[in-house]
XYZ file of C-alpha atoms in Angstrom:
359
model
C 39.432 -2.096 16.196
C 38.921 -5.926 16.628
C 35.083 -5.154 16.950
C 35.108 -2.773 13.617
C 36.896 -6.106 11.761
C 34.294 -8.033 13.249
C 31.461 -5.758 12.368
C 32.822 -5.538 8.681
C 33.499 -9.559 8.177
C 29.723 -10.246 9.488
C 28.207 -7.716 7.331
C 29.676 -8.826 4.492
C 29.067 -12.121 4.695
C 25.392 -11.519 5.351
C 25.302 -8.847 1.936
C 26.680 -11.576 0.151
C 24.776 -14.430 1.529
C 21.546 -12.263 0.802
C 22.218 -11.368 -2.934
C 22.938 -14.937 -3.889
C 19.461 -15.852 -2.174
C 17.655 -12.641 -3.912
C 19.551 -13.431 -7.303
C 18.270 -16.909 -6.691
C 14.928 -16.046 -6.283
C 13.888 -13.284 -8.359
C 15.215 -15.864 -11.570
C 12.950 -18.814 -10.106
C 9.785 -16.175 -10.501
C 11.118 -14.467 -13.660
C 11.398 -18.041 -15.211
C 8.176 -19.168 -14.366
C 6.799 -15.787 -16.400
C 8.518 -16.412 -19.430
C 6.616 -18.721 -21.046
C 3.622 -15.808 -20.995
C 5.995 -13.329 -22.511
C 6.658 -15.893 -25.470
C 3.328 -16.503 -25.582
C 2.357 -12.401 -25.960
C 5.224 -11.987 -28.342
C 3.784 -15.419 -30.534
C 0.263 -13.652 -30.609
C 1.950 -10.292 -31.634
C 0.954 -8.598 -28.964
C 4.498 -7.818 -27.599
C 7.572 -7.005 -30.477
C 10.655 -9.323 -29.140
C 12.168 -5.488 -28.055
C 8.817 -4.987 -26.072
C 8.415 -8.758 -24.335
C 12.310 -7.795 -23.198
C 10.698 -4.227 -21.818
C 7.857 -6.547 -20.354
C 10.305 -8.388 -17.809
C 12.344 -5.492 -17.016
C 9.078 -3.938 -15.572
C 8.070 -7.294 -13.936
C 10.592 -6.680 -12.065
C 10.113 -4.125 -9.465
C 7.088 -6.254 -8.043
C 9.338 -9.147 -8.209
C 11.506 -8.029 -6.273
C 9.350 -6.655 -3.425
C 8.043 -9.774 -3.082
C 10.806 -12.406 -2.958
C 12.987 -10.248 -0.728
C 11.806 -10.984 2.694
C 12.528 -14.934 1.514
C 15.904 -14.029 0.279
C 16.648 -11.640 3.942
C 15.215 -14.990 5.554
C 17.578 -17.349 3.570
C 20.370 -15.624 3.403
C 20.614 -14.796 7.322
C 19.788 -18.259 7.495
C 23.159 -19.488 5.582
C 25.424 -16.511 6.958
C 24.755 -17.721 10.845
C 24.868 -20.802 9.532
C 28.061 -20.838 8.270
C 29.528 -19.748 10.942
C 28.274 -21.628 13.421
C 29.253 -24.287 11.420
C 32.677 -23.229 11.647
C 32.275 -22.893 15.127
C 32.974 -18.940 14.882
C 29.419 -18.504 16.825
C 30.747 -20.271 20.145
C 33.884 -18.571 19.841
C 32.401 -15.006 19.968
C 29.902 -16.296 22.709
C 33.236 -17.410 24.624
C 35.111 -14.291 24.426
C 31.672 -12.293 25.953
C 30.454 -11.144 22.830
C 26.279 -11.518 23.257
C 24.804 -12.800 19.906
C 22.366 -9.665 19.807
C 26.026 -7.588 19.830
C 26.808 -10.525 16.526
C 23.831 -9.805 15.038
C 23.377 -6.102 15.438
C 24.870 -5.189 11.508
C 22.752 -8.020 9.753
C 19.573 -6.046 11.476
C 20.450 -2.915 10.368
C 21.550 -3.815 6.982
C 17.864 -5.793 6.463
C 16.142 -2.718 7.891
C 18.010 -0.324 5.385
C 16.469 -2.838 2.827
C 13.308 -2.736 3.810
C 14.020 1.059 3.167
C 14.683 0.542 -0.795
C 11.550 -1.779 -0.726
C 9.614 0.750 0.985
C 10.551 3.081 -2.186
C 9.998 0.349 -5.004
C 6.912 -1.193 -3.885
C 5.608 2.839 -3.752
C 6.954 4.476 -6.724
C 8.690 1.652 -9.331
C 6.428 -0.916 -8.772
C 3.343 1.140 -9.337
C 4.556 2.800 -12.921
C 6.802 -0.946 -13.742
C 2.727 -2.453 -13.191
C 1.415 0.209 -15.417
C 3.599 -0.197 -18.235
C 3.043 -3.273 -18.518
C -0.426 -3.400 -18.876
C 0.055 -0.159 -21.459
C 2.445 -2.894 -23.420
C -0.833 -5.829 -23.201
C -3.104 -3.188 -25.036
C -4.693 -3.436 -21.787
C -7.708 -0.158 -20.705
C -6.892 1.993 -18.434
C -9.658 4.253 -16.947
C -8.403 8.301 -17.697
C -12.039 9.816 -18.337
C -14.534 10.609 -15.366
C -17.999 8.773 -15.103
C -20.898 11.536 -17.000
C -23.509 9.854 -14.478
C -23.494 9.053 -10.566
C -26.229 8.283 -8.286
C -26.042 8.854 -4.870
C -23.825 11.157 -4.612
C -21.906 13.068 -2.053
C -18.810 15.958 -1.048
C -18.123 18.013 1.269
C -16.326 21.253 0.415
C -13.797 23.405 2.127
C -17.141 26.149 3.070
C -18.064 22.892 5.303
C -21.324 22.301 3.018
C -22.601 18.749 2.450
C -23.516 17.729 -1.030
C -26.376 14.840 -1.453
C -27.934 13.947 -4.840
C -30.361 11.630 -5.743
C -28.609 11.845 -9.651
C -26.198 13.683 -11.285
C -25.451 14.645 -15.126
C -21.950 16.511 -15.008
C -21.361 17.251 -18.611
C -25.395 18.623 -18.447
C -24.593 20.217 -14.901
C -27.559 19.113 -13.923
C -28.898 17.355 -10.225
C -31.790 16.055 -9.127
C -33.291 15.283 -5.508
C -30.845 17.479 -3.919
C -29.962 18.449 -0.265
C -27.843 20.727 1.075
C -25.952 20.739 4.601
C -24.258 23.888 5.692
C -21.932 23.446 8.528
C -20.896 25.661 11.205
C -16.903 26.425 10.858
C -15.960 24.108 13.407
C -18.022 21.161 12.101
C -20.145 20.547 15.295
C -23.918 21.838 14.116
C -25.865 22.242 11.596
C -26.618 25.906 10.482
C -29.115 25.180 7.735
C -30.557 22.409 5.266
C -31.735 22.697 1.874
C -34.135 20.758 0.046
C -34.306 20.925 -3.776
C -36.176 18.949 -6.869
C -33.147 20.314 -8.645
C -30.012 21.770 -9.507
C -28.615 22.816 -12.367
C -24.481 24.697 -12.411
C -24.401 28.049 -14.195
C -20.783 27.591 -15.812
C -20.661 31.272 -16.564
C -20.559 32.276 -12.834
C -19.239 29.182 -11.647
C -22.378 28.709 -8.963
C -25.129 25.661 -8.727
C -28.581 27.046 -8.788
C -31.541 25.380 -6.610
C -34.806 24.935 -7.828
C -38.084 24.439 -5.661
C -35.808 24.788 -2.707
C -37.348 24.636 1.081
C -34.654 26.301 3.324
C -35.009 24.956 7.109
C -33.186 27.486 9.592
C -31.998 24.757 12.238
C -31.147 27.565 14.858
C -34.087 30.121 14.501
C -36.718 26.725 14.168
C -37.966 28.359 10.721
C -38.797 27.538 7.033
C -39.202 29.559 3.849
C -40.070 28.273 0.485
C -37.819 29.625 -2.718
C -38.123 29.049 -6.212
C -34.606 29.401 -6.654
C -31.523 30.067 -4.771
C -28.095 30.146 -4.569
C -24.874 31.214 -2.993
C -21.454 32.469 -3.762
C -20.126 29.258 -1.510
C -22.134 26.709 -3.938
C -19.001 26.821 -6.133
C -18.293 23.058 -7.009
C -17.940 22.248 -9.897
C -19.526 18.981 -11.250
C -17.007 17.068 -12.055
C -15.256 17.226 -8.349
C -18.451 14.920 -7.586
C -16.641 11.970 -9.384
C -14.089 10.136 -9.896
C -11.890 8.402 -11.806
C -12.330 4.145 -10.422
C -8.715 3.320 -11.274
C -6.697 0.202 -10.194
C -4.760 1.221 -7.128
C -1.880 -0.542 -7.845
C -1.050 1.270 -10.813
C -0.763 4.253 -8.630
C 1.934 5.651 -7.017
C 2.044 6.345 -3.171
C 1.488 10.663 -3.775
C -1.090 9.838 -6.729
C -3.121 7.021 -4.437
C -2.897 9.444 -1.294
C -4.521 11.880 -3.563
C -6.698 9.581 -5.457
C -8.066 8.296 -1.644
C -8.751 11.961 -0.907
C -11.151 12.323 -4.017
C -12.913 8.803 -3.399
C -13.430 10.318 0.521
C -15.140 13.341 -0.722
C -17.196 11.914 -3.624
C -18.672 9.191 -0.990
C -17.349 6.203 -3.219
C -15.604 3.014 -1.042
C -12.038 3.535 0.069
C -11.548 -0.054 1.684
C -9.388 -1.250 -1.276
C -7.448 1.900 -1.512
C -6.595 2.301 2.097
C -5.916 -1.899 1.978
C -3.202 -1.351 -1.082
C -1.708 2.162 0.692
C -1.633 -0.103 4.238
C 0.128 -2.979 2.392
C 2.514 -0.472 1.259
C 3.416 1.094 4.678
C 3.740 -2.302 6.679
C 5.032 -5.102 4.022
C 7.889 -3.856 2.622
C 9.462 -3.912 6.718
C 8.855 -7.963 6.750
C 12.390 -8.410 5.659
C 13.397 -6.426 8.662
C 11.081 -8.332 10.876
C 11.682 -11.772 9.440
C 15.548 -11.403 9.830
C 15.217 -12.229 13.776
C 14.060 -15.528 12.519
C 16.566 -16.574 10.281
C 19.278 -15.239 12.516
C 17.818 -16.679 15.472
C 17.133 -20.468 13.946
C 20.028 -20.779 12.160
C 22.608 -19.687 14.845
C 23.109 -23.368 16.504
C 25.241 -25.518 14.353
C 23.402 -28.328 12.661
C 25.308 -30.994 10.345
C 24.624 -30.509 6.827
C 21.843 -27.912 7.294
C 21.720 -26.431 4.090
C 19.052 -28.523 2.956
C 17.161 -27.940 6.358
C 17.840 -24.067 5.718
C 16.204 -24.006 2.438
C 12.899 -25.646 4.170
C 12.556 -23.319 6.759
C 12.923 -20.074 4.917
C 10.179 -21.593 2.848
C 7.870 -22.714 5.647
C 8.559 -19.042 7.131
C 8.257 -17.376 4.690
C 4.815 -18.132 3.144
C 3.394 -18.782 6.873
C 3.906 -14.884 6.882
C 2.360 -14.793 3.126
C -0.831 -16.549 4.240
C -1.043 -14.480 7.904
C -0.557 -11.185 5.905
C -2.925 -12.161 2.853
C -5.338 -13.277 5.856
C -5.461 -9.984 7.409
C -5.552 -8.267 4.171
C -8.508 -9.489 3.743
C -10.063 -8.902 7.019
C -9.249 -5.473 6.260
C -10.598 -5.424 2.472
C -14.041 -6.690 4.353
C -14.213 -3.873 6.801
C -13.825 -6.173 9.628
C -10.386 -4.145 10.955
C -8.812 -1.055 10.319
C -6.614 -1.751 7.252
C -3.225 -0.584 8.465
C -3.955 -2.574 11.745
C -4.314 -5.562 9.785
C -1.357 -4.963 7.988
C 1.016 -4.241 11.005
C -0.623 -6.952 12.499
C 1.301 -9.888 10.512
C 4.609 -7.611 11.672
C 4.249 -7.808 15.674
C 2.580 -11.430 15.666
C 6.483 -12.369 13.866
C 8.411 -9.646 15.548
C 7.738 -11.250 18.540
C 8.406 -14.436 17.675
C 11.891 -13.443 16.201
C 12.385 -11.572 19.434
C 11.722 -14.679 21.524
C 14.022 -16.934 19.315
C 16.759 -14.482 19.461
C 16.989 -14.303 23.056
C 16.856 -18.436 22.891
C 19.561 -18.157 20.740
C 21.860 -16.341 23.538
C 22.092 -19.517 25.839
């Protein structure tokens, strides 16, 4: 019973200590975008009802991104509190371990890692579309009629290569065929064509000047035309629409990723905004050992002090994960290694300084 008391005084303290740092935070940011809103609404390009709209869905990415420095501050002043009242010592006396003090503040920052996990994927995404709908700002909802350099590959296992493509004409030209075996591990046959045009009647492309090489019987045969029932794709599945990721929701830029794979178009920004999205919302989980762990020893008047360090913190993980971001942007790493990365480099710092903190 003394334990469930305990549990409940320490996690409210920490809730409480957290939402005056969040509260804190997301007005410092929302202030310092206000001025923009006024000046939208004194060029007419927001109504006063709109620029009102406008900050509401600022908000979302607001929040995602001051609340790993409001987790940090806020366990920084709830440990600090009490070990400024001396309630840290006391526990430490009666054989409570400070990983056993801590263990509620963890779980309540991982549980809000959760809800940023859910609004930097799904409210974020339509909050940063909206408000580029309320600028008057473009936004890309009509395939490309041209691509060069093409490619797909289709569920029959065929590769598609084009030297150009028309899709509203239907028509290809230096075009080359791969067929697949089912299991993906040899080539059956390749095809060689000047051109290509889709028959949208049958739903089939048909090859023109097409030299067929038979990889497993070593053989060749010339055709002026030919097609199959499997040549079935239509043009416009060989592009796609180049839309800003982070106006996309985690299902539509899974899906959007999928297209961009098929099509052969880069996926290294994609994959860098859907890696983001999996590993940064769980720095306020990882950057809680820190604050609990540094602010656990009772300093005189460390509230100043408190508000430093959360800073310093805080953007040092800003600049390691922007770092690695880009690392993964330029291809040089994996882009969900480099954004875990930032995650284990702090998780085991705050590991180390929590187990400092139990002596």
């Amino acid at each position: 019973m003394a334990m469930k008391k305990l549990d409940i005084y320490i996690s409210k303290s920490f809730i409480k200590s957290f939402f005056i740092s969040l509260i804190a935070f997301v007005n410092i940011f929302v202030l310092s975008q206000l001025f923009k809103v006024f000046r939208y609404v004194g060029e007419g390009r927001l109504t006063p009802n709109e620029g009102v709209l406008y900050i509401l869905c600022m908000l979302p990415k607001v929040i995602m991104n001051v609340t790993p420095l409001a987790v940090l501050l806020g366990a920084l002043m709830f440990i600090s509190k009490m070990a400024s009242n001396l309630e840290i010592i006391s526990l430490k006396t009666a054989g409570i371990s400070f990983r056993r003090i801590i263990r509620f503040p963890l779980i309540i920052a991982f549980i809000i890692s959760i809800f940023v996990f859910v609004i930097n994927g799904y409210l974020y995404p339509i909050g940063e579309r909206m408000q580029r709908e309320l600028r008057g700002d473009a936004i890309s909802t009509l395939l490309p009629t041209e691509k060069r350099n093409g490619f797909i590959r289709d569920e029959h296992n065929n590769l598609y290569m084009f030297d150009y493509l028309n899709v509203p004409a239907g028509e290809a030209k230096g075009v080359q065929v791969v067929e697949m075996s089912d299991d993906f591990e040899k080539i059956d046959r390749v095809l060689f064509a000047d051109k290509a045009s889709f028959d949208r009647k049958t739903n089939r492309w048909v090859l023109k000047n097409v030299k067929i090489s038979n990889i497993d019987s070593k053989t060749q045969e010339n055709l002026k035309t030919y097609t199959s029932d499997e040549y079935d794709e239509e043009p416009e599945k060989f592009v796609t629409r180049l839309v800003d990721a982070r106006i996309l929701t985690n299902r539509e830029l899974r899906h959007e990723l999928v297209n961009l794979k098929n099509t052969g178009i880069d996926t290294r920004d994609g994959l860098s905004e859907i890696a983001g999205r999996y590993s940064f919302p769980f720095a306020s989980f990882i950057i809680v050992f820190l604050g609990l762990s540094l602010g656990s020893r009772y300093v005189r008047n460390s509230s100043a002090i408190n508000v430093i360090i959360s800073v310093f913190l805080g953007y040092g993980y800003y600049i390691v994960q922007a770092s690695f971001e880009a690392y993964g942007k330029n291809g040089y790493l994996n882009p969900f290694v480099c954004g875990w990365i930032p995650n284990i480099i702090f998780l085991l710092i705050g590991i180390y300084f929590v187990r400092k903190a139990e002596y």
